[in-house]
XYZ file of C-alpha atoms in Angstrom:
594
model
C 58.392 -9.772 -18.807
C 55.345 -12.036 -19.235
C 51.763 -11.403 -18.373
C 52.308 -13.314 -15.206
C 55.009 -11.293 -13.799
C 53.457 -7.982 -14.921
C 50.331 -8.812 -12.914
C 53.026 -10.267 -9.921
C 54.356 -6.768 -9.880
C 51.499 -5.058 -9.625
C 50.311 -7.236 -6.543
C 47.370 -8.850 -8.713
C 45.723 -12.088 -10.205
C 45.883 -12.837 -13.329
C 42.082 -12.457 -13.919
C 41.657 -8.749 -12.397
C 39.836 -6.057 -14.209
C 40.976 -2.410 -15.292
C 39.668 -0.924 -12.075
C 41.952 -2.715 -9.928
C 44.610 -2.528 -12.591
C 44.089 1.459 -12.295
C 44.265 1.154 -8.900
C 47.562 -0.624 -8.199
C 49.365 1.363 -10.760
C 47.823 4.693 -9.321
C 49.090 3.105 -5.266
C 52.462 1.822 -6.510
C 53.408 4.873 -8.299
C 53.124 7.293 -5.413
C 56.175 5.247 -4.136
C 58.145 5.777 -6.787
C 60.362 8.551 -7.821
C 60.696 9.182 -11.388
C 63.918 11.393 -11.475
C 65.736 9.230 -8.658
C 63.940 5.447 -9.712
C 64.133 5.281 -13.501
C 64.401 1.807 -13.743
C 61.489 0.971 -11.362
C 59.616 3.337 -13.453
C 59.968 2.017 -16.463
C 59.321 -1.613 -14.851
C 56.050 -0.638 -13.479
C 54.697 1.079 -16.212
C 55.603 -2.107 -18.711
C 53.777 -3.940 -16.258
C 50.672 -1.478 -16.262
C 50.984 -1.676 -20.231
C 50.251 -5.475 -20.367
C 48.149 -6.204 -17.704
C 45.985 -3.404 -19.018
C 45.964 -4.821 -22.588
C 45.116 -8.107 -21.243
C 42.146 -6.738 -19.212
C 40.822 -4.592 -22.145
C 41.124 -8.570 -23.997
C 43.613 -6.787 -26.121
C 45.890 -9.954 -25.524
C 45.903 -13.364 -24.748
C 47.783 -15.142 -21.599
C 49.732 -17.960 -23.410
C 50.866 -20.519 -20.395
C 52.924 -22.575 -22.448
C 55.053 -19.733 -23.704
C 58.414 -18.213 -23.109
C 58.404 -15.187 -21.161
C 58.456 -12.129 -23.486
C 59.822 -8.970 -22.992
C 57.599 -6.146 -24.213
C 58.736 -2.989 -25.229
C 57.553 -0.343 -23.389
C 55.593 2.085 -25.516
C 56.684 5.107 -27.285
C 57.539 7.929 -25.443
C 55.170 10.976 -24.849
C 57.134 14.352 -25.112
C 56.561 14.300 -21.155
C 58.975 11.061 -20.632
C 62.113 12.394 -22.474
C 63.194 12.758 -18.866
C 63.372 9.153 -18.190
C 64.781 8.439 -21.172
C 67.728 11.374 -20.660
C 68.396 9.638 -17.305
C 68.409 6.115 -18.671
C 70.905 7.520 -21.192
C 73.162 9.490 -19.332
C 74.117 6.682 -17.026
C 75.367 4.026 -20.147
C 78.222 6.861 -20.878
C 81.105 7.461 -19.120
C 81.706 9.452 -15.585
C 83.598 12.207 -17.060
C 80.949 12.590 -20.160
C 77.631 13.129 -18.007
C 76.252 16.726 -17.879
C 74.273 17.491 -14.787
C 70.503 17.696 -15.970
C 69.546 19.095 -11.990
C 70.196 22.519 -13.624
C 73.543 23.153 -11.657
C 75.599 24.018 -14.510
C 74.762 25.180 -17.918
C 75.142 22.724 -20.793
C 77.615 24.314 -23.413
C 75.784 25.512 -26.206
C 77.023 26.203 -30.208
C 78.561 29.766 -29.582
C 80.113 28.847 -26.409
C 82.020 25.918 -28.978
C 82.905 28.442 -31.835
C 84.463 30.630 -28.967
C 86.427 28.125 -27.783
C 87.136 26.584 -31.326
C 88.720 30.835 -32.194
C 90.378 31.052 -28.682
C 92.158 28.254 -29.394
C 93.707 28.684 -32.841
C 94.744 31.967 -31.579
C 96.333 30.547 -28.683
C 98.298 28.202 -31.204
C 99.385 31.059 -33.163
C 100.285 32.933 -30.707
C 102.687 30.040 -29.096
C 104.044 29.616 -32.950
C 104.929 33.328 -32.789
C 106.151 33.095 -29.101
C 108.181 30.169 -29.836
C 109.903 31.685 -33.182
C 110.487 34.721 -30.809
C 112.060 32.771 -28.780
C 114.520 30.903 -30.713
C 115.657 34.412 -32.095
C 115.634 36.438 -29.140
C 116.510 33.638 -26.768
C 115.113 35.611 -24.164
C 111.751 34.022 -21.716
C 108.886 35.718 -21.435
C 106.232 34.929 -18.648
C 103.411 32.561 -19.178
C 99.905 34.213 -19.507
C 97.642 33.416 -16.010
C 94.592 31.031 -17.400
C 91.007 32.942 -17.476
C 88.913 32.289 -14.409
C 85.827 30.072 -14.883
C 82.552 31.640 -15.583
C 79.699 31.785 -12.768
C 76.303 29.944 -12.922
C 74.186 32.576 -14.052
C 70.955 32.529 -11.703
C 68.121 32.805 -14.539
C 69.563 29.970 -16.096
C 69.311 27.650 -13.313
C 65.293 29.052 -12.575
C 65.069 27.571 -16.332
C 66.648 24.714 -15.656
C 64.877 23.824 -12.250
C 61.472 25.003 -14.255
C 62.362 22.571 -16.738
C 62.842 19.952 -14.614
C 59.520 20.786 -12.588
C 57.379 20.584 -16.233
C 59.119 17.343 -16.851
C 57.254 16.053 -13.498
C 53.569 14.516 -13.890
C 52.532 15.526 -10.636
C 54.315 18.859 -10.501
C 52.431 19.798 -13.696
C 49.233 18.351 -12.258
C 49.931 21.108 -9.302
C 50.920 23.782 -11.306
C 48.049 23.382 -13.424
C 45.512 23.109 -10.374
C 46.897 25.765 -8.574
C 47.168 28.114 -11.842
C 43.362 27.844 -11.826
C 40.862 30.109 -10.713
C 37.197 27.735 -10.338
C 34.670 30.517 -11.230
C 31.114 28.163 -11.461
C 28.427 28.402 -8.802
C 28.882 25.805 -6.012
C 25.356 24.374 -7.113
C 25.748 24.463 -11.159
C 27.062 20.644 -11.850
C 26.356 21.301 -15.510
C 28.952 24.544 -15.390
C 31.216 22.512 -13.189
C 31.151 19.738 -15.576
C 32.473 22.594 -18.348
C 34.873 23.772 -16.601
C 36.542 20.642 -15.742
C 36.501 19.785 -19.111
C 38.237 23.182 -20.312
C 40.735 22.383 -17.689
C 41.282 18.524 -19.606
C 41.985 20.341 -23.147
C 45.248 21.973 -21.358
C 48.155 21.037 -23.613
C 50.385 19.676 -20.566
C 47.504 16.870 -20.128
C 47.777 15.198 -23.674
C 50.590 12.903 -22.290
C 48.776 9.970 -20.407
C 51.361 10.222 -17.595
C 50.553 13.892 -16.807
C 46.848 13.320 -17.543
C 46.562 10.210 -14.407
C 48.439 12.456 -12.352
C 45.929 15.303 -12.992
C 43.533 13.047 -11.851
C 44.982 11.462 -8.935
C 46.215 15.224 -7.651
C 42.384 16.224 -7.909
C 40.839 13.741 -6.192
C 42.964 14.531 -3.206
C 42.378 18.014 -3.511
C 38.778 17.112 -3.592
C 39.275 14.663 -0.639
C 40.607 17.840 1.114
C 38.942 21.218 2.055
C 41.137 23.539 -0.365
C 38.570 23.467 -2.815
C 35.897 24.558 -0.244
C 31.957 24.738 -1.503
C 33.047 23.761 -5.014
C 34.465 20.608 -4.263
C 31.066 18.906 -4.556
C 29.992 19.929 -7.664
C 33.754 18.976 -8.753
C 33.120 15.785 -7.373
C 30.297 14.987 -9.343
C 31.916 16.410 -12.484
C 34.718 14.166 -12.261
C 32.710 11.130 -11.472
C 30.681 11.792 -15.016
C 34.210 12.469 -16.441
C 36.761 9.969 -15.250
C 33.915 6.959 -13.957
C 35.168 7.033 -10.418
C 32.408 5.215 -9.075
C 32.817 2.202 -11.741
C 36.099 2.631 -11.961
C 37.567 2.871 -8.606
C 39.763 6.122 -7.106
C 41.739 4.825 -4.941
C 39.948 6.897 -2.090
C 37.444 5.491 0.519
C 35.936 8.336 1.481
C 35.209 9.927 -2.215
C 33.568 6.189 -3.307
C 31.368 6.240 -0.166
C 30.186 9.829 -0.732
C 29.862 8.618 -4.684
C 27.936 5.927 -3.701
C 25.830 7.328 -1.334
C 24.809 10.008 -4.050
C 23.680 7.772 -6.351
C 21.514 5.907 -4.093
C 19.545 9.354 -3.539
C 16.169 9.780 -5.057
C 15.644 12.197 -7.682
C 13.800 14.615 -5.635
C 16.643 13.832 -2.445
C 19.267 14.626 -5.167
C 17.900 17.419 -5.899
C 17.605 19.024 -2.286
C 21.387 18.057 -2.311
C 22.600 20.144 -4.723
C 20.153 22.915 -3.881
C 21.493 22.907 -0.156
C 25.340 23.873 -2.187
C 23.667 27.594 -3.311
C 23.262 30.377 -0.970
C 20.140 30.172 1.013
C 16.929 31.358 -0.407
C 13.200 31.816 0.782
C 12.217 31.001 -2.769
C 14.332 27.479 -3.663
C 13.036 26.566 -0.254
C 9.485 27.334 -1.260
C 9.452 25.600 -4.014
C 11.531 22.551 -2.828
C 9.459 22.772 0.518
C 12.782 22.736 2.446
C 10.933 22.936 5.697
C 13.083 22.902 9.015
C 10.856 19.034 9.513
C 12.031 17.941 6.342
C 15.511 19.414 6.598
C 15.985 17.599 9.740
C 14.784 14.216 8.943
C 16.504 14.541 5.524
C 20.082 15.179 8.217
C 18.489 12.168 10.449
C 18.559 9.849 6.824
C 21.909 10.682 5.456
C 23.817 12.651 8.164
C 27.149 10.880 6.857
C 26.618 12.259 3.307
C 25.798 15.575 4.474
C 28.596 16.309 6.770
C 31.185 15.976 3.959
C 28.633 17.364 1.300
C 27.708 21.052 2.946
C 30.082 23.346 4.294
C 29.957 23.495 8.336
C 26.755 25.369 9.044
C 24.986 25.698 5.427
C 22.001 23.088 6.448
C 21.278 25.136 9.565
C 21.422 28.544 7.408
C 18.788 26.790 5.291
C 16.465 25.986 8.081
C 16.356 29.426 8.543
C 15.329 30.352 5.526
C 11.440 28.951 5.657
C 10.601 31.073 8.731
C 11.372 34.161 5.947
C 8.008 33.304 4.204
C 5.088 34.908 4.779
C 2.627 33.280 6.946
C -0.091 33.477 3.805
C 2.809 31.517 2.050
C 3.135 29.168 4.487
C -0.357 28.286 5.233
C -1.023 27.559 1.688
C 1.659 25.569 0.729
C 0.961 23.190 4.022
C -2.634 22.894 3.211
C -1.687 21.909 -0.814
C 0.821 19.520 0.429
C -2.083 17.975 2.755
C -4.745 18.044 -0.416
C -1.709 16.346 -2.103
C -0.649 13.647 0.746
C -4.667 13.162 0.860
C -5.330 12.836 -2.515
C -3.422 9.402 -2.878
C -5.422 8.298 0.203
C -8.384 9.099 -0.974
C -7.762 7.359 -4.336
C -6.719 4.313 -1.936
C -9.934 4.452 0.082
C -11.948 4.515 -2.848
C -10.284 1.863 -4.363
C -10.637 -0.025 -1.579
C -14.309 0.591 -0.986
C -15.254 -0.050 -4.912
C -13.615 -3.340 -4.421
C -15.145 -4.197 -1.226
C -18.371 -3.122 -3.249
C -18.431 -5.026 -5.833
C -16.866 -8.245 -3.791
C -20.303 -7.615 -1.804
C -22.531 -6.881 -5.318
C -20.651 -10.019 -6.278
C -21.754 -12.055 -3.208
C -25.357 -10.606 -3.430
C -25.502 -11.957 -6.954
C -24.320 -14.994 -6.154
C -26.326 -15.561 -3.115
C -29.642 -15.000 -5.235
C -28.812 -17.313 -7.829
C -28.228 -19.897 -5.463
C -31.117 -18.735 -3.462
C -33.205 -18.880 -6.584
C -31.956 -22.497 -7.446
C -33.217 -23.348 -4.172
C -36.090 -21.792 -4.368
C -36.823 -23.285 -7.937
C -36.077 -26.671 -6.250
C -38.327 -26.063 -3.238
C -41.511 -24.911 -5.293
C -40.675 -27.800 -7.812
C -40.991 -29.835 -4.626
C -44.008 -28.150 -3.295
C -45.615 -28.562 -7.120
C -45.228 -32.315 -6.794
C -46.305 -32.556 -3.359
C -49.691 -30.263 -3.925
C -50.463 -32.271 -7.417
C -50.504 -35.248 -4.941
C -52.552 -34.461 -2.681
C -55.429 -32.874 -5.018
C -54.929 -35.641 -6.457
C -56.294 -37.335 -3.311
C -59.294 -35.174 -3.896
C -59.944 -35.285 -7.283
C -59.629 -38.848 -7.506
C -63.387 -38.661 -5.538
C -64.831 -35.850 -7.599
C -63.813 -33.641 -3.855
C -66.862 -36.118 -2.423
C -66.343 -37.515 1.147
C -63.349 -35.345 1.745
C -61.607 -36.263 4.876
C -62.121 -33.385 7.441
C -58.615 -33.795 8.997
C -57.007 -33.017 5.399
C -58.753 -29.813 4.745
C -55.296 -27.854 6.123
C -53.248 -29.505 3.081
C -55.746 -28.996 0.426
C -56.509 -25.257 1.657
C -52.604 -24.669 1.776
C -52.148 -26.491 -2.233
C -55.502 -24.710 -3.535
C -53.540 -21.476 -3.579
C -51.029 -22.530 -6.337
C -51.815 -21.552 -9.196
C -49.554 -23.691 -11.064
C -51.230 -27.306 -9.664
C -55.077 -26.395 -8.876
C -57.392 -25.760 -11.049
C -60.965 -24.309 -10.993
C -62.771 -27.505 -10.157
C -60.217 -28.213 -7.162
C -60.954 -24.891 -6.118
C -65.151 -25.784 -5.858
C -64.862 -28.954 -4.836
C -62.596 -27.901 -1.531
C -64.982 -24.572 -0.928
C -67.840 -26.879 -1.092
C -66.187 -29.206 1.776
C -64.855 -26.199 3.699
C -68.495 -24.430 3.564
C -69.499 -27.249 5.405
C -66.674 -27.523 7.985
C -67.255 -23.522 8.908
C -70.257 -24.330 10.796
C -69.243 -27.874 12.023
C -65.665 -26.193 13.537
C -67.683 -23.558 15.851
C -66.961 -20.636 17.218
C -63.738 -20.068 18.876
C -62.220 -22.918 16.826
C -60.194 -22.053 13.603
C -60.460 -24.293 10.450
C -58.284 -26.742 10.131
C -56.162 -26.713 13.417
C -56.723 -27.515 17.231
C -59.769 -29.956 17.979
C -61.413 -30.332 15.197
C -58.700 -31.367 13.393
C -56.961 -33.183 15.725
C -60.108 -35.031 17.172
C -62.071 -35.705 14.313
C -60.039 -38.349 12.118
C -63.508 -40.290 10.941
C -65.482 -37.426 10.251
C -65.804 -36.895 6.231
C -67.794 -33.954 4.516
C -69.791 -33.736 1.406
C -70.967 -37.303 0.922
C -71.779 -38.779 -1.755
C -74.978 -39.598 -1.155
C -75.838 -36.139 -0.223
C -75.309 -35.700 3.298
C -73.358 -32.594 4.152
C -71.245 -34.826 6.885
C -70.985 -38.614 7.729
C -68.863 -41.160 9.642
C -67.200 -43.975 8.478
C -66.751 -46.737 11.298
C -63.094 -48.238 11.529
C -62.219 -51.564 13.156
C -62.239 -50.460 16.169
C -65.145 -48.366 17.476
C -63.704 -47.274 20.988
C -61.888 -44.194 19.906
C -64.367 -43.691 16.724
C -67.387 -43.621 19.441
C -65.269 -41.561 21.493
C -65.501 -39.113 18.967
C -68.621 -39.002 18.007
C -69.921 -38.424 21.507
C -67.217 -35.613 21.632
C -69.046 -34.480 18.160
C -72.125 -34.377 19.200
C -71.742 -32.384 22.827
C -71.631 -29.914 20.165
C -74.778 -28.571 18.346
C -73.291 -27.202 15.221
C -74.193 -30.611 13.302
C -77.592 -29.240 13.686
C -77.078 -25.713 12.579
C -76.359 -26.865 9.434
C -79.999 -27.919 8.959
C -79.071 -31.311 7.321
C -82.004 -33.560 8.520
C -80.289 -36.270 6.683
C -77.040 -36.080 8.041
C -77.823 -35.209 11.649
C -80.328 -38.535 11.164
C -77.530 -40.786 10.086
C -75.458 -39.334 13.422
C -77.971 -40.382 15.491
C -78.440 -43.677 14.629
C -74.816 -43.701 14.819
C -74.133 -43.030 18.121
C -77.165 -45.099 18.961
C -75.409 -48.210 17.382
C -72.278 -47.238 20.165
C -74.423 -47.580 23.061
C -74.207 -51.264 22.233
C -70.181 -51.610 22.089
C -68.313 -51.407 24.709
C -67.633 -48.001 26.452
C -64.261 -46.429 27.327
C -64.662 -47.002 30.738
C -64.797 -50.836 30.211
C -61.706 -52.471 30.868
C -62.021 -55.037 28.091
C -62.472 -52.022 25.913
C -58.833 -50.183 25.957
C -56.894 -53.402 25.586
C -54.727 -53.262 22.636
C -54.958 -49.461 22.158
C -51.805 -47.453 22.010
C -51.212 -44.932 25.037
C -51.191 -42.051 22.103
C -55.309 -43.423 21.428
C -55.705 -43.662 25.533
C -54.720 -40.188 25.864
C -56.650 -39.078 23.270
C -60.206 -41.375 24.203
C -59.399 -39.495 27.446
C -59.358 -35.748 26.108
C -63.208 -36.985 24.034
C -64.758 -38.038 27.524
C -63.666 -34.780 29.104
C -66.982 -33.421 28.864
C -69.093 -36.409 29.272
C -72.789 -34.956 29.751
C -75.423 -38.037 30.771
C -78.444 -35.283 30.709
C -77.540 -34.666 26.607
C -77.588 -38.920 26.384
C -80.511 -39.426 28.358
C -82.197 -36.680 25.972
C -80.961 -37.829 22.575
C -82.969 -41.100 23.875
C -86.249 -39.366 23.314
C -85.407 -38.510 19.450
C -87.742 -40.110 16.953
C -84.254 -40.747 15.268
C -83.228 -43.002 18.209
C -84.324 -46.712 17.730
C -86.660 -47.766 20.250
C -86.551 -43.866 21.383
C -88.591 -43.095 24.819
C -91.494 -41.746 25.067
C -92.122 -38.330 25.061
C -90.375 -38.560 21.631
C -88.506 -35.459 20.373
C -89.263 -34.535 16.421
C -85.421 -34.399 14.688
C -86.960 -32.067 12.272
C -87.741 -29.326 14.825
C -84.637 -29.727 16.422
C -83.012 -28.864 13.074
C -85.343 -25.980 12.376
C -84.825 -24.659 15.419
C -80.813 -24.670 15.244
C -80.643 -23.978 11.725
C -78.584 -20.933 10.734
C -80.901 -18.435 9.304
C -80.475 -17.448 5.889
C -77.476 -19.982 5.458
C -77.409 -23.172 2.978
C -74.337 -25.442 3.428
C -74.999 -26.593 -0.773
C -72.849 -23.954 -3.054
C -75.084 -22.297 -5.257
C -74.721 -23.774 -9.464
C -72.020 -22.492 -11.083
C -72.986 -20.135 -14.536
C -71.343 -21.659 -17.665
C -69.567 -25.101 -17.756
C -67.040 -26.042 -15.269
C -63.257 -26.475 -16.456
C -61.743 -30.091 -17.158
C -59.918 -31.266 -13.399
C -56.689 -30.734 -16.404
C -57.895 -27.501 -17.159
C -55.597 -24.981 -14.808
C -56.875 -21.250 -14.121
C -55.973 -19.090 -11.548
C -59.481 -17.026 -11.463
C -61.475 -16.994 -8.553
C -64.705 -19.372 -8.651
């Protein structure tokens, strides 16, 4: 037969592997019996032969080819029985000796006997016959010797012979001649023992050897095997491959498979759960009735076949045996243990989140330092311009209504310098005593009201007044200023002169109230000319008429000079007092204190 038809036979493709080979030959040979099916026998295993050859890639499949009958192998000793068979029937009816173990077969002294019996018999008819002829008388015939009865020890030998001659039967004798003596949980000494078993001369023949194997795996499949079975299990899997291989049992393959899938610390609860129960395995296993049961709740399946019928609940038992000392520890290292991970975790975590937020921190201050940078660049620039405003007039008729920026600029120490610094205490000396009580520098009226109002004049004059275009609002003001009396606390004949001519010279434009007088103004300068002639006093006009100062002043006339005197601050001189040394170049930039 070809390859095809050996693979037909065995009810397989052409391209199947050695497991499935293995497993048809294995599930058609159960069908077959050797002694009474020679022929199919002999058929299969041919098959088996070259589909196995081919799988191993032993041979090659050649589709253009004749079909080729291969000769079977050469026989082990354990297949002379097929062979006798095969033999038997090619000779004739009358020739054929009973192999069953019926009747004896004739052996070499049961021939010489019968070789001697029957030359005697001849010469005793030769010496009948010549008595005969001379006596003439007949004599009677001698009665022939009754056949000989099967002798019952030889047909034990025979039927024993013919039960060796079986691959199974040997497989059976040899399985039930032995006496399993390993521990139920020792895979190692189960693993030995199977393999002293394997060296038994009645396995060398490959016949007797896959029926060994096939008649253990249904003993394991069984319960005769009890506790052991297992361990025997596992043995034979590391022996024979089952779970690569295939053996041609569903329920050993599952329970293979689900085996392997354990963890190592599952597998070994599984094979610890085989021994007899002990406070001490479960100690150090922690085989705790919890665990127990949700290791039953996880693989229930494995364990019912696994254990023997009541061996998990024996172990459950087995914890509540420990002391309570025992027990307490070992529950408060496990928690230390299941903590310790945590804790690892939750540090881990919380350095991360640490240094994410060290990260951001960092980050944030760079860019809030690039910022910053840019902003006090900025302010640099801005500050350089406007001392520049006041150095550009040697800080002489600085503009009252500015003194907030250049007091707010003076402070850097990277733009001012030691002459801005004078120059603006000079100005701000003066506008002290002009801002009054209850009014702070730079801010609410004074700064507000006050645009035209200049301090530290060139010409000497601790304040003055520069007249715009339009004198309604400027007069305004200065009528506003001059409600007040700290222009003459300052004690500056020459400036509180100048702002009474001043106002004098607005007495001949028009006033507020005059109609013709607000056209053209914004509402924001109406509002303001409003807030100045709030506190409109005609007793303080009709009095600064009778100042010598006035032109054409009334008679009584008022002396300027003891006006001053009398409001002058005591002990108080608007002019700095002369710097020691020489002053600093504008350029020149120091951060001292003048």
């Amino acid at each position: 037969m070809n390859l095809q038809e050996a693979f037909a036979q065995l009810g397989l493709p052409v391209d199947a592997d050695e497991r499935a080979v293995r497993r048809a030959y294995a599930r058609l040979l159960k069908d077959i019996d050797q002694l009474v099916q020679p022929q199919e026998f002999i058929a299969l295993r041919s098959a088996y032969e070259q589909a196995m050859a081919y799988a191993r890639g032993e041979v090659e499949l050649d589709v253009g080819s004749e079909p080729v009958e291969t000769q079977p192998s050469p026989p082990e000793p354990l297949q002379m029985l097929d062979q006798l068979e095969l033999a038997q029937s090619d000779e004739e009816p009358e020739a054929r000796q009973d192999i069953s173990g019926d009747t004896d077969s004739p052996s070499p002294e049961s021939e010489s006997e019968s070789e001697s019996e029957s030359e005697s018999e001849s010469e005793s008819e030769s010496e009948s016959e010549s008595e005969s002829e001379s006596e003439s008388e007949p004599e009677p015939e001698p009665e022939p010797e009754p056949e000989p009865e099967p002798h019952p020890e030889a047909e034990a030998e025979a039927e024993a012979e013919r039960l060796i001659t079986n691959p199974m039967a040997v497989a059976e004798q040899l399985l039930d001649a032995w006496h399993w003596q390993f521990a139920a949980e020792d895979m190692e000494a189960a693993k030995d023992e199977l393999q002293r078993l394997l060296a038994s001369p009645e396995l060398v023949s490959i016949e007797n050897r896959e029926a060994f194997v096939m008649a253990l795996a249904q003993r394991i499949a069984g319960k005769t095997l009890g506790v052991r079975r297992s361990a025997l299990l596992v043995a034979a899997d590391s022996l024979f491959a089952w779970q690569r291989n295939g053996v041609n049992n569903e329920v050993l393959e599952y329970i293979l498979d689900a085996f392997q899938t354990l963890k190592t610390r599952q597998r070994q609860v599984a094979i610890a759960l085989l021994g007899a129960p002990d406070p001490n395995v479960a100690q150090a296993l922690r085989l705790t009735p919890e665990n127990l049961e949700l290791f039953e709740q996880q693989w229930r399946h494995l364990l019912n076949w696994w254990l023997p019928e009541g061996q998990l609940q024996n172990w459950m038992s087995q914890w509540a045996r420990l002391s309570m000392h025992t027990r307490a520890a070992d529950g408060i290292r496990q928690l230390a243990k299941q903590w310790k991970p945590r804790a690892k975790a939750y540090l881990a975590r919380i350095a991360l989140v640490s240094a994410i937020v060290v990260s951001w921190l960092l980050f944030f201050n760079w860019l809030a330092g690039c910022s910053q940078s840019a902003q006090q660049a900025k302010s640099d620039r801005e500050c350089a311009q406007t001392l520049a405003i006041g150095r550009a007039t040697a800080w002489q008729a600085v503009p009252a209504n500015d003194l907030w920026k250049f007091s707010s600029c003076i402070t850097n120490p990277r733009v001012a310098t030691k002459v801005d610094k004078r120059g603006l205490e000079q100005a701000m000396r003066i506008a002290r005593v002009l801002t009054g009580v209850g009014h702070q520098l730079g801010g609410g009226s004074f700064s507000s009201r006050l645009t035209h109002l200049y301090l530290n004049m060139p010409d000497g004059r601790a304040f003055g007044f520069v007249r715009p275009e339009s004198p309604v609002r400027y007069c305004a003001e200065l009528r506003s200023f001059a409600l007040r009396n700290q222009w003459l606390q300052l004690g500056d004949l020459p400036s509180a002169k100048a702002f009474v001519q001043e106002l004098a010279w607005c007495t001949t434009q028009k006033s507020p109230h005059d109609r013709d007088g607000t056209q053209g103004l914004r509402q924001l300068d109406r509002s303001a000319i409003y807030d100045l002639e709030r506190d409109y006093s005609t007793v303080f006009w009709n009095l600064l008429r009778h100042v010598d100062a006035w032109p054409d002043a009334k008679r009584p006339l008022l002396p300027l000079q003891q006006l001053v005197n009398e409001a002058k601050l005591p002990d108080y001189e608007w002019r700095l007092p002369p710097e020691l040394g020489q002053d600093q170049s504008p350029h020149t930039r120091n951060t001292a204190s003048p």
